[in-house]
Short mmCIF file of C-alpha atoms in Angstrom, two decimals:
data_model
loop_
_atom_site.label_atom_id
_atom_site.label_comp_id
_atom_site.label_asym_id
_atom_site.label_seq_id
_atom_site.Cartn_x
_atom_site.Cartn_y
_atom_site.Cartn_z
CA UNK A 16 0.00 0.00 0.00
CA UNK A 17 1.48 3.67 -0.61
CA UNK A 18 1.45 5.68 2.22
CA UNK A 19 3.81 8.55 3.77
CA UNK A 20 5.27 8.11 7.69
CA UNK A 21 6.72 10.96 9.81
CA UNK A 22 8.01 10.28 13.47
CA UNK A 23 4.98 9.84 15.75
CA UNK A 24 6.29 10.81 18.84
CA UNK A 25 7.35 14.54 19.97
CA UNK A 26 10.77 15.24 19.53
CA UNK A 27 12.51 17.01 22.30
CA UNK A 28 15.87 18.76 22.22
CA UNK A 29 18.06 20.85 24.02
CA UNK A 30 18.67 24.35 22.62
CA UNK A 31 21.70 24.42 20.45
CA UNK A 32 21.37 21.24 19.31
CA UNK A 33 20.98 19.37 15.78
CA UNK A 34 16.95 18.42 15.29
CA UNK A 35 16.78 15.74 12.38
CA UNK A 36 13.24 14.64 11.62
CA UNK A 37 12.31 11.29 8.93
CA UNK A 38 9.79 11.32 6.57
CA UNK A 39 9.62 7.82 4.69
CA UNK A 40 7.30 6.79 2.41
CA UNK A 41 6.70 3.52 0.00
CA UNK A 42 5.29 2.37 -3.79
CA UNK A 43 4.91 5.85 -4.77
CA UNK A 44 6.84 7.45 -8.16
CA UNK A 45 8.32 10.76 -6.60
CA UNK A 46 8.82 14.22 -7.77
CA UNK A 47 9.81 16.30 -5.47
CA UNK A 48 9.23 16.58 -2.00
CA UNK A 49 8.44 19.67 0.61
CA UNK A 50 8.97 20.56 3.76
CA UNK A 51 6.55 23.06 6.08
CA UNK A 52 6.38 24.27 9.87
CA UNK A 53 2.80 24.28 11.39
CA UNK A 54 1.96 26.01 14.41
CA UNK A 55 -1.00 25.54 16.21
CA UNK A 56 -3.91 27.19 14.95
CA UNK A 57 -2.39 27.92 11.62
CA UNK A 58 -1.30 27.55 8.28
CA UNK A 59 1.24 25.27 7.30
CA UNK A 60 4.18 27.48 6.26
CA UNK A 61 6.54 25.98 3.49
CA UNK A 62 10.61 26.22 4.05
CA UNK A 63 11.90 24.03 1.37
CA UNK A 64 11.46 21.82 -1.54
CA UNK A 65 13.50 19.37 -2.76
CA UNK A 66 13.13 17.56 -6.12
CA UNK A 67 13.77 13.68 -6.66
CA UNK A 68 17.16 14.32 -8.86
CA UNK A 69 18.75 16.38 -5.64
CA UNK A 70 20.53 14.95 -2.67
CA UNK A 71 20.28 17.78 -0.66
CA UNK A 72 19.00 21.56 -0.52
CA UNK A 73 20.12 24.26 2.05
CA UNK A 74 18.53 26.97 3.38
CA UNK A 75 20.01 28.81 6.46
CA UNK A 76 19.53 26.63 9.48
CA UNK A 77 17.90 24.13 7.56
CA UNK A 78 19.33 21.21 5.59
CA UNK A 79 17.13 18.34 3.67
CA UNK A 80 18.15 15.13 2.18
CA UNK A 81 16.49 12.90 -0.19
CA UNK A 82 17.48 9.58 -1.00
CA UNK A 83 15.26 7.55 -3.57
CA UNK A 84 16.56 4.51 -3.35
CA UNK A 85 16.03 4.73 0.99
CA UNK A 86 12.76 6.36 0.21
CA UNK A 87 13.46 9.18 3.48
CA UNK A 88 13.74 12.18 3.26
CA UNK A 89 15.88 13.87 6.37
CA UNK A 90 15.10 17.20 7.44
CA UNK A 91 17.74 19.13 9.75
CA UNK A 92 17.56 22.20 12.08
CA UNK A 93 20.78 23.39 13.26
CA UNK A 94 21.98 25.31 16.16
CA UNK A 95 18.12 25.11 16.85
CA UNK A 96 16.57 27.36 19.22
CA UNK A 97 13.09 27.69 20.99
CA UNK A 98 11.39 29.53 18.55
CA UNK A 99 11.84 26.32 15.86
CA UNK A 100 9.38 24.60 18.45
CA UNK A 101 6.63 23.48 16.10
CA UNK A 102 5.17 20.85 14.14
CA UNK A 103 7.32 20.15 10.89
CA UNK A 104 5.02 18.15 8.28
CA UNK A 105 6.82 16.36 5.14
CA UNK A 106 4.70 16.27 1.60
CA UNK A 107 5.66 14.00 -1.16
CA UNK A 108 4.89 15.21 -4.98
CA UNK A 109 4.54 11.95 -6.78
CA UNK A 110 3.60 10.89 -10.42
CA UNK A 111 0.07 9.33 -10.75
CA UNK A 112 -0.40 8.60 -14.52
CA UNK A 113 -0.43 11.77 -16.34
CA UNK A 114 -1.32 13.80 -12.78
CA UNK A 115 1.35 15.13 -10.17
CA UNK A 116 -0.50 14.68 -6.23
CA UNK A 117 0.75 15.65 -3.48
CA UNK A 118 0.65 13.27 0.16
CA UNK A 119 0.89 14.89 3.53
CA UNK A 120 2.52 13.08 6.44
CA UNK A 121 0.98 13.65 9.61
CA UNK A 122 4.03 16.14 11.44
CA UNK A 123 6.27 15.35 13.59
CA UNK A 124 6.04 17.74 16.88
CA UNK A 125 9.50 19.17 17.91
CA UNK A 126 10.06 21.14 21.26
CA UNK A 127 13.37 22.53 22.12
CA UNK A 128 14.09 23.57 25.32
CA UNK A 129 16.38 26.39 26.67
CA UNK B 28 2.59 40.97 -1.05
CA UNK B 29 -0.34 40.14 1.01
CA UNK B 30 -0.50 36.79 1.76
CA UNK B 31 -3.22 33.99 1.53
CA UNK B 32 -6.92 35.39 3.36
CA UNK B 33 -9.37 33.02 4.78
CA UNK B 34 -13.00 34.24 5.49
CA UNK B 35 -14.47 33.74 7.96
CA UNK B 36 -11.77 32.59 10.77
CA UNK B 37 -14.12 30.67 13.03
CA UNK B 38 -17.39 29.21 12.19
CA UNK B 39 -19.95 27.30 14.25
CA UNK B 40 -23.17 25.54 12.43
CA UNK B 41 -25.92 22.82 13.32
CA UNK B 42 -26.13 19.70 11.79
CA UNK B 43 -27.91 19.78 8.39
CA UNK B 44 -26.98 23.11 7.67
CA UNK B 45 -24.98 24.29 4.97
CA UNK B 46 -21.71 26.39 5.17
CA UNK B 47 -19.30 28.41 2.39
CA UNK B 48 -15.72 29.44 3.08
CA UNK B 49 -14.09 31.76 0.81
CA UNK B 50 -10.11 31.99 -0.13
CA UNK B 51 -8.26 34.83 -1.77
CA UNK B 52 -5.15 34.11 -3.15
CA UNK B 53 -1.82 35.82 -3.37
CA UNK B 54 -2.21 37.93 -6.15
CA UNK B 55 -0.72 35.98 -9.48
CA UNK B 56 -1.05 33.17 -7.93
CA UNK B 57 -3.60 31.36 -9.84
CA UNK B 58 -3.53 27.37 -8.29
CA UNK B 59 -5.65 27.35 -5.20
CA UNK B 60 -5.85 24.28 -2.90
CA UNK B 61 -8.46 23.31 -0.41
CA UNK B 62 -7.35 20.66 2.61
CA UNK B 63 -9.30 19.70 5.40
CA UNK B 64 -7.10 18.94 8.63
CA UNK B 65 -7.75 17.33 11.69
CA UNK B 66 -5.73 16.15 14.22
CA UNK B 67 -5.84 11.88 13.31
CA UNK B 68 -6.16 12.29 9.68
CA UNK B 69 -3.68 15.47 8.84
CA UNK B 70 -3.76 17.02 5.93
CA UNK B 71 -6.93 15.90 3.26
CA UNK B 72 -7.00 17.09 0.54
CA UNK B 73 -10.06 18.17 -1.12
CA UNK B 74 -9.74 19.60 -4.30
CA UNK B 75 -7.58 21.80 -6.38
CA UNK B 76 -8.54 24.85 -9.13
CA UNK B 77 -6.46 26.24 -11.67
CA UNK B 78 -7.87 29.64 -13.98
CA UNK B 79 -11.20 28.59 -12.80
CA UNK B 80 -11.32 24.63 -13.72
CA UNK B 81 -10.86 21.93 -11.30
CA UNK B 82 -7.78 20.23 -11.85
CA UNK B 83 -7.94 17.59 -9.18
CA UNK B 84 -10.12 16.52 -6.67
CA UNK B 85 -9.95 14.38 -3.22
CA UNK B 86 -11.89 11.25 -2.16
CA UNK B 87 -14.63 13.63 -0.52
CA UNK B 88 -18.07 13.12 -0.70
CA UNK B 89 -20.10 14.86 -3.15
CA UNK B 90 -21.72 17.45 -0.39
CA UNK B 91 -18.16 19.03 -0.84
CA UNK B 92 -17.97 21.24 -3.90
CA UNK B 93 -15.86 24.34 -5.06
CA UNK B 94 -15.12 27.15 -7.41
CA UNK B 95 -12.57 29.49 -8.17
CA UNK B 96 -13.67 32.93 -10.00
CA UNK B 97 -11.92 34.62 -13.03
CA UNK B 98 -10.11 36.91 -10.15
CA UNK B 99 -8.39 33.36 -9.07
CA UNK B 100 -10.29 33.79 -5.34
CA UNK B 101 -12.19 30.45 -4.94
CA UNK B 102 -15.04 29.25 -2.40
CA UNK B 103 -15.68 26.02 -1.23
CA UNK B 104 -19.23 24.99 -0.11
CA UNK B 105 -20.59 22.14 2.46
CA UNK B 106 -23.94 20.84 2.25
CA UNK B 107 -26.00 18.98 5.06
CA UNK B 108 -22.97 19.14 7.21
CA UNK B 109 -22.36 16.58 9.80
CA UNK B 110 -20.52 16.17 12.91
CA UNK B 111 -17.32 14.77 11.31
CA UNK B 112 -16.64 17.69 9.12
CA UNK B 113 -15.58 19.32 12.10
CA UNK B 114 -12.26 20.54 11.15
CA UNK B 115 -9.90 23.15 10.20
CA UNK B 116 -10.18 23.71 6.63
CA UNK B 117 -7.21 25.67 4.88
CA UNK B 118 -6.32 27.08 0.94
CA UNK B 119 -3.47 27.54 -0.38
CA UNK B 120 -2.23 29.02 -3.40
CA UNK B 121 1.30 28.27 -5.38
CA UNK B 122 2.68 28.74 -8.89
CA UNK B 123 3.85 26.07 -10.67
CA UNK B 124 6.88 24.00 -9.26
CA UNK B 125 6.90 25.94 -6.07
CA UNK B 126 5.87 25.60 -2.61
CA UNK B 127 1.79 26.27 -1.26
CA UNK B 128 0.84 29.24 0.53
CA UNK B 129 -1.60 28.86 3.11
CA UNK B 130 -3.97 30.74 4.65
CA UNK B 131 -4.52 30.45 8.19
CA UNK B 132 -8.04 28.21 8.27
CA UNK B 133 -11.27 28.50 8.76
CA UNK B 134 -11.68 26.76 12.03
CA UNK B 135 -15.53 24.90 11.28
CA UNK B 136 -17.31 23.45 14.53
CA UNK B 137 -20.63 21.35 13.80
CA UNK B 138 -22.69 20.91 16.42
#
């Protein structure tokens, strides 16, 4: 069956620290794939994208990897800090015939702690 | 730029009743997406509009319906609403190959 998986339990880090969060998913035909911070109440906000023929993309504090033949994606905060305290939610752009969907996972909640 | 706007923010309605949410996009932006979330099914998504046609749509039942106007903004509509489509519902708007923008919800309580 195809489905999309994010860490289930709450991730919690000391300030400072490295936060890596997986996103793995199975039988689908990817694209691309995008990362997004949700806070509670709100919006998903999208930080970066990544597409199926790059290992990795930067973006300040944040790093993501994606590796086809694992099927993951890893996203990192560096040198995090208590304001990335949030849920982070992974979405996988894959090929359906002639159609491009998109799959949410369900987040992964991250607290970091001074 | 002014981001994605979500009318109205909160929203309570009985049972049976009927409800319409309305989405402007960022301006040039001309994909809008509709996803329902709650908290043990994340992200659904509903259906998608592109220079007023629907391009994709969701497994929803048919009581869920859109449209997007020639100005790109796009309503969604609920018919005979039930306890289970109790949810946040959010739009988002993109351009092609790029992230979505979202709004911040319209927070829908059914009771």
């Amino acid at each position: 069956s195809q489905k999309i998986e994010q860490n289930s339990e709450a991730l919690n880090i000391q300030e400072g620290k490295t936060a890596t969060l997986t996103c793995n998913y199975t039988n689908y035909s990817p694209a691309y794939l995008q990362w997004y911070r949700q806070d509670p109440g709100r919006g998903p906000v999208f930080l970066l994208l990544i597409r199926e023929n790059e290992k990795e993309k930067r973006k300040e504090r944040l790093k993501v990897t994606f590796d086809t033949t694992l099927k993951q994606s890893l996203f990192h905060i560096t040198a995090s800090q208590p304001a990335d305290s949030a849920t982070y939610l992974c979405a996988l752009g894959y090929r359906a015939g002639n159609n491009r969907k998109l799959i949410w996972g369900l987040g992964t909640s991250l607290a970091v702690n001074p | 730029k002014a981001g994605v706007t979500q009318t109205p923010r909160y929203l309570i309605k009985t049972r049976g009743q009927q409800v319409t949410l309305s989405c402007s996009p960022i301006s040039g932006h001309r994909s809008v997406s509709w996803y329902q979330q709650t908290p043990g099914q994340g992200l659904q998504f509903l259906f998608e509009y592109f220079s007023e046609t629907q391009r994709n749509k969701g497994n929803f039942p048919g009581r869920f319906s859109g449209r997007q106007f020639s100005n790109s903004r796009s309503e969604m509509n609920v018919s005979t609403l039930e306890l289970g489509d109790s949810a946040l519902y959010l739009c988002a708007s993109s351009l092609v190959g790029s992230g979505y923008t979202f709004g911040s919800g319209t927070r829908l309580t059914v009771v």
